[in-house]
Coordinates of C-alpha atoms in Angstrom, one line a residue:
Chain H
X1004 CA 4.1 -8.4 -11.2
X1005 CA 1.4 -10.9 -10.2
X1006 CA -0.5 -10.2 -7.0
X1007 CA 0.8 -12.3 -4.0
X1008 CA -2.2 -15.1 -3.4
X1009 CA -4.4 -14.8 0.0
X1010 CA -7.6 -16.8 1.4
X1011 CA -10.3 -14.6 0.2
X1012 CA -11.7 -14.9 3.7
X1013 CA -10.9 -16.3 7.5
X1014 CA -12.9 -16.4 10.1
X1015 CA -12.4 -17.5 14.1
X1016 CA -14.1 -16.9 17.3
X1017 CA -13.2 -14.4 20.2
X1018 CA -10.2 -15.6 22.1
X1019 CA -9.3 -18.3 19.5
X1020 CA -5.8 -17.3 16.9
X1021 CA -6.2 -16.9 13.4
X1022 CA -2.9 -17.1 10.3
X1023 CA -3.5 -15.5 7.2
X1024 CA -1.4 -17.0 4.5
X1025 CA 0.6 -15.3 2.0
X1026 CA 1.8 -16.9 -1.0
X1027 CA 4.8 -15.1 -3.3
X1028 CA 7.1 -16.5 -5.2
X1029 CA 11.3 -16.8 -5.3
X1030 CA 11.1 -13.4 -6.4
X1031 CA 9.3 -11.2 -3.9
X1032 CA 8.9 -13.2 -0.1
X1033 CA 11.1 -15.9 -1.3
X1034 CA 13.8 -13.7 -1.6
X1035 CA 13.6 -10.5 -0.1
X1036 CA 12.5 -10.2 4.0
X1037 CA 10.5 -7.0 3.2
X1038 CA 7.0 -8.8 3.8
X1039 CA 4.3 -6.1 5.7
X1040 CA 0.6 -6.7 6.6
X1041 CA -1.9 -4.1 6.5
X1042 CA -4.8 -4.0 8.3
X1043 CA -7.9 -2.3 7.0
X1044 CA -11.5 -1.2 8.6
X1045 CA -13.9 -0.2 6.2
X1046 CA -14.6 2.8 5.0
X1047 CA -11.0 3.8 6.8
X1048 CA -7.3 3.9 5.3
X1049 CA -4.9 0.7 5.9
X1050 CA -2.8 1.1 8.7
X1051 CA 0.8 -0.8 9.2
X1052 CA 0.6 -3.8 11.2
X1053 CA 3.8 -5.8 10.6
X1054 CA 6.9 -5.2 8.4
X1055 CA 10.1 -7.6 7.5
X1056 CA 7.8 -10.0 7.9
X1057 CA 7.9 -9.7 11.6
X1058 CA 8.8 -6.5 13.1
X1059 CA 5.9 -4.7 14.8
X1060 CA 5.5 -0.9 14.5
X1061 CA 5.0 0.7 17.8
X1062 CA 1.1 0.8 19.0
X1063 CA 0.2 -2.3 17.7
X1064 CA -1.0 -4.8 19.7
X1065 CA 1.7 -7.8 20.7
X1066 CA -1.2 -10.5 19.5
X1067 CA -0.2 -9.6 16.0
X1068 CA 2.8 -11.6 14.9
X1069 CA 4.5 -12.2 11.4
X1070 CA 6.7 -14.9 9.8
X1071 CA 8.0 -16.5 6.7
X1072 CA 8.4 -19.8 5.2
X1073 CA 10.1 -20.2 1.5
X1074 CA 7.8 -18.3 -0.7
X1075 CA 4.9 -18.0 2.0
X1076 CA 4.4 -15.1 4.9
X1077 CA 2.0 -15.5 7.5
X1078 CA -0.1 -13.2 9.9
X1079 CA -1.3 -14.5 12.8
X1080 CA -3.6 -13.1 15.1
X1081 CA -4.0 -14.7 19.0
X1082 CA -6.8 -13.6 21.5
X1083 CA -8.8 -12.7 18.7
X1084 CA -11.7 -9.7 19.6
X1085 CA -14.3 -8.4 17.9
X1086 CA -12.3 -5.0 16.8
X1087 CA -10.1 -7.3 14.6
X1088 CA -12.7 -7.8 12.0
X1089 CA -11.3 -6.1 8.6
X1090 CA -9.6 -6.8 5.6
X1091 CA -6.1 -8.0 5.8
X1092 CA -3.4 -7.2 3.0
X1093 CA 0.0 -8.5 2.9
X1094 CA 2.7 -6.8 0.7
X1095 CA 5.9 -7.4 -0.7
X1096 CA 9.4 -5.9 -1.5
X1097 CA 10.4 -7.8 -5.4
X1098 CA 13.0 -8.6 -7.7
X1099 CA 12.1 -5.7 -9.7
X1100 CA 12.3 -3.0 -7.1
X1101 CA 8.3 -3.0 -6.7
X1102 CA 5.8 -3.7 -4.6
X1103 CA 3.0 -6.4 -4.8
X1104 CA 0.1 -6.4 -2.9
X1105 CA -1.5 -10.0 -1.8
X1106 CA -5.8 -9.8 -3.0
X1107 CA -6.9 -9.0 0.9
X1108 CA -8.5 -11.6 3.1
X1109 CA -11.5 -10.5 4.8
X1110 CA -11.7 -11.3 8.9
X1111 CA -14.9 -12.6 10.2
X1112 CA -15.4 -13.1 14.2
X1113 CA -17.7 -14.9 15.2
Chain G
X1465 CA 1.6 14.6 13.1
X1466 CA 1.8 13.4 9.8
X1467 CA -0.4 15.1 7.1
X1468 CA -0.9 14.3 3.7
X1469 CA -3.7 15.6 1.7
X1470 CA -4.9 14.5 -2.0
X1471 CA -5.9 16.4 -4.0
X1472 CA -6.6 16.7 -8.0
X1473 CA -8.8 13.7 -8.4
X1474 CA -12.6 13.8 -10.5
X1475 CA -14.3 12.8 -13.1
X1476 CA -12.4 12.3 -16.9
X1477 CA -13.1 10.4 -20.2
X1478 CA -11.0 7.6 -21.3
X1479 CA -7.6 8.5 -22.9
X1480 CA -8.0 12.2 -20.8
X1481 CA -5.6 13.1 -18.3
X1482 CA -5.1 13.8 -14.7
X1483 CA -2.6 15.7 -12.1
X1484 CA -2.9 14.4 -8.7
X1485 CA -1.1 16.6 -5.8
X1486 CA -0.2 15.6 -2.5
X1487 CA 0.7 18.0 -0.1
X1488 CA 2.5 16.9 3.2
X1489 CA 3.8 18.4 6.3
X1490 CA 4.6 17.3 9.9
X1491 CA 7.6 15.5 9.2
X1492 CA 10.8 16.1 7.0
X1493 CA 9.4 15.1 3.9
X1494 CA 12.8 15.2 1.6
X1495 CA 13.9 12.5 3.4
X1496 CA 11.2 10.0 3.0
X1497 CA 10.4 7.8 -0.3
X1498 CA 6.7 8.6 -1.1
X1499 CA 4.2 6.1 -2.7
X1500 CA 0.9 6.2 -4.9
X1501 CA -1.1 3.2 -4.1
X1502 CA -4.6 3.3 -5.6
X1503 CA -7.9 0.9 -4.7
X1504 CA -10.5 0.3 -6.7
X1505 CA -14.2 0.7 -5.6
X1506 CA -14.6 -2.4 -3.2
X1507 CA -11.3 -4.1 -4.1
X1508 CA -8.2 -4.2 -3.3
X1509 CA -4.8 -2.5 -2.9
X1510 CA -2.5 -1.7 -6.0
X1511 CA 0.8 0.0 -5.7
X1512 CA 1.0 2.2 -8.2
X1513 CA 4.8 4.3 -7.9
X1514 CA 7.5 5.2 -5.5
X1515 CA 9.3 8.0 -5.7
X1516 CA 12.7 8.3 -3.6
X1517 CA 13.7 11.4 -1.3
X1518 CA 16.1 13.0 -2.8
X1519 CA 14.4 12.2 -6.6
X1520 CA 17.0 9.7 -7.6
X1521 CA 15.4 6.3 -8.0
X1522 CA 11.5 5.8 -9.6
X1523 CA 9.7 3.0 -10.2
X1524 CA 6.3 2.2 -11.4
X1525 CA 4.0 -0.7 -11.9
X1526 CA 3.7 -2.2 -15.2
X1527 CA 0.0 -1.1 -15.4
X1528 CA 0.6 2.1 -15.3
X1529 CA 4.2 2.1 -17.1
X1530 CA 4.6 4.9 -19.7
X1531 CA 1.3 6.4 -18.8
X1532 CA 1.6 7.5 -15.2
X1533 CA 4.7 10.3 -14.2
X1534 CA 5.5 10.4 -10.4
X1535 CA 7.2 13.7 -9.3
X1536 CA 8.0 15.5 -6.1
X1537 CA 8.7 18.8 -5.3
X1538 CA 10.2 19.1 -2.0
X1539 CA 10.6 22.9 -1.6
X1540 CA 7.0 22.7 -1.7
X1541 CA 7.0 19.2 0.4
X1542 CA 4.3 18.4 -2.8
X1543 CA 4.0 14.9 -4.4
X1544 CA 3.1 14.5 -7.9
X1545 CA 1.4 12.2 -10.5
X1546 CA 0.4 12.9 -13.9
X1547 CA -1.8 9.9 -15.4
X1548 CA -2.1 10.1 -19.3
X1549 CA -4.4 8.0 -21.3
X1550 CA -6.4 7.2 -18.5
X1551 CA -8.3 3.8 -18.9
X1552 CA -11.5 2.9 -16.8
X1553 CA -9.7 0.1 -15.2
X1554 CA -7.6 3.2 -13.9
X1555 CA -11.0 4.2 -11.8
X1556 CA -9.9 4.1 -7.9
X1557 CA -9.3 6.1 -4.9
X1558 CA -5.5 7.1 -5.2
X1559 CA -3.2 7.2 -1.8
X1560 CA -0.5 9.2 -1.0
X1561 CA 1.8 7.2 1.4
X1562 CA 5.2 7.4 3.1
X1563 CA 7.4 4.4 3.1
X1564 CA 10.1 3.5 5.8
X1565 CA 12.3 0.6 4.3
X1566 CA 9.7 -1.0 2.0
X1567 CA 7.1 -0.5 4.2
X1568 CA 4.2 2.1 3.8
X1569 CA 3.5 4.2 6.8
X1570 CA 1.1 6.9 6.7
X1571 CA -1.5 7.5 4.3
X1572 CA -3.7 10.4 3.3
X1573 CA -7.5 10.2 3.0
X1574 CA -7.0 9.5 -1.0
X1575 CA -8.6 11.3 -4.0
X1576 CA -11.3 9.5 -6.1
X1577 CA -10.5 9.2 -9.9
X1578 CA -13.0 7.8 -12.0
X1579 CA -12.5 7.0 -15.8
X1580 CA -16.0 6.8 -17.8
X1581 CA -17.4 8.7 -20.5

């Protein structure tokens, strides 16, 4: 059960898009299309920002978008603003009925 | 509105033990998987267990395999888990969390455990 592998940090200016990378293997996102971000403020809980790698729950904002690509998911975020600074966490379903967490990346804007 | 409220976390010496309770209300909690994903001071998330509605199917990280005991209770729409030989890599702030598919939707506010003699 080896943590999925994220950028330790991203950073991008208002109005500019951002991807987050999210790298499995053939056993989790290379095999299974139960890939979710997270998206967490500090000091608050994570909150659901995509699932099957790019379904969005209702309330989130339509600049958040999700896909896959072999054994790697992607977030991306477009019109980036200042609110979207926080930690991002992807997750996925695996082989082994689990779920693996990517390490979090940490959003800068500019 | 969904509620779910830890409780049962503190302070305990390593190889001690631990109950962790969730309770939960505002939605029909028998029918919903429930999670325990924990987070260590300023790191990241760890999924920890899942538990399914009706009890049937469990499964755990191997971290915590053989030490950690997920239950529920749904009469009581209570969430369990019972952490044996607690190590201080086991130190975090423990979530209770729904999950849809494979997705996790709400979360309490989480319970701080922290291992150390």
């Amino acid at each position: 059960q080896s943590a999925l592998t994220q950028p330790a940090s991203v950073s991008g200016s208002p109005g500019q898009s951002i991807t987050v990378s999210c790298t499995g293997t053939s056993s989790d996102i290379g095999r299974y299309n139960f890939v979710s971000w997270y998206q967490q403020h500090p000091g608050r809980v994570p909150k659901l920002m995509i699932y099957d790698v790019t379904h969005r729950p209702s309330g989130v904002s339509n600049r958040f978008s999700g896909s896959k690509s072999g054994n790697t998911a992607s977030l991306t975020i477009s019109g980036l603003q200042a609110e979207d600074e926080a930690d991002y966490y992807c997750s996925s379903y695996t082989s082994s009925s689990t779920l693996v967490f990517g390490g979090g990346t940490k959003l800068t804007v500019l | 509105e969904v509620q779910l409220v830890e409780s049962g976390g503190g302070l305990v010496k390593p190889g001690g033990s631990l109950r962790l309770s969730c309770a939960a209300s505002g939605f029909s909690f028998s029918t919903y998987s429930m999670n325990w994903v924990r987070q260590a001071p300023g790191k990241g998330l760890e999924w920890v267990s899942s538990i399914s509605g009706p009890n049937i199917y469990i499964y755990y990280a191997d971290s915590v395999k053989g030490r950690f005991t997920i239950s529920r209770d749904n009469a009581q729409n209570s969430l369990y888990l019972q952490m044996n030989s607690l190590r201080a890599e086991d130190t975090a702030v423990y979530y209770c969390v729904t999950r849809g598919g494979w997705e996790l939707l709400d979360w309490g506010q989480g319970t701080l455990v922290t291992v150390s003699s």
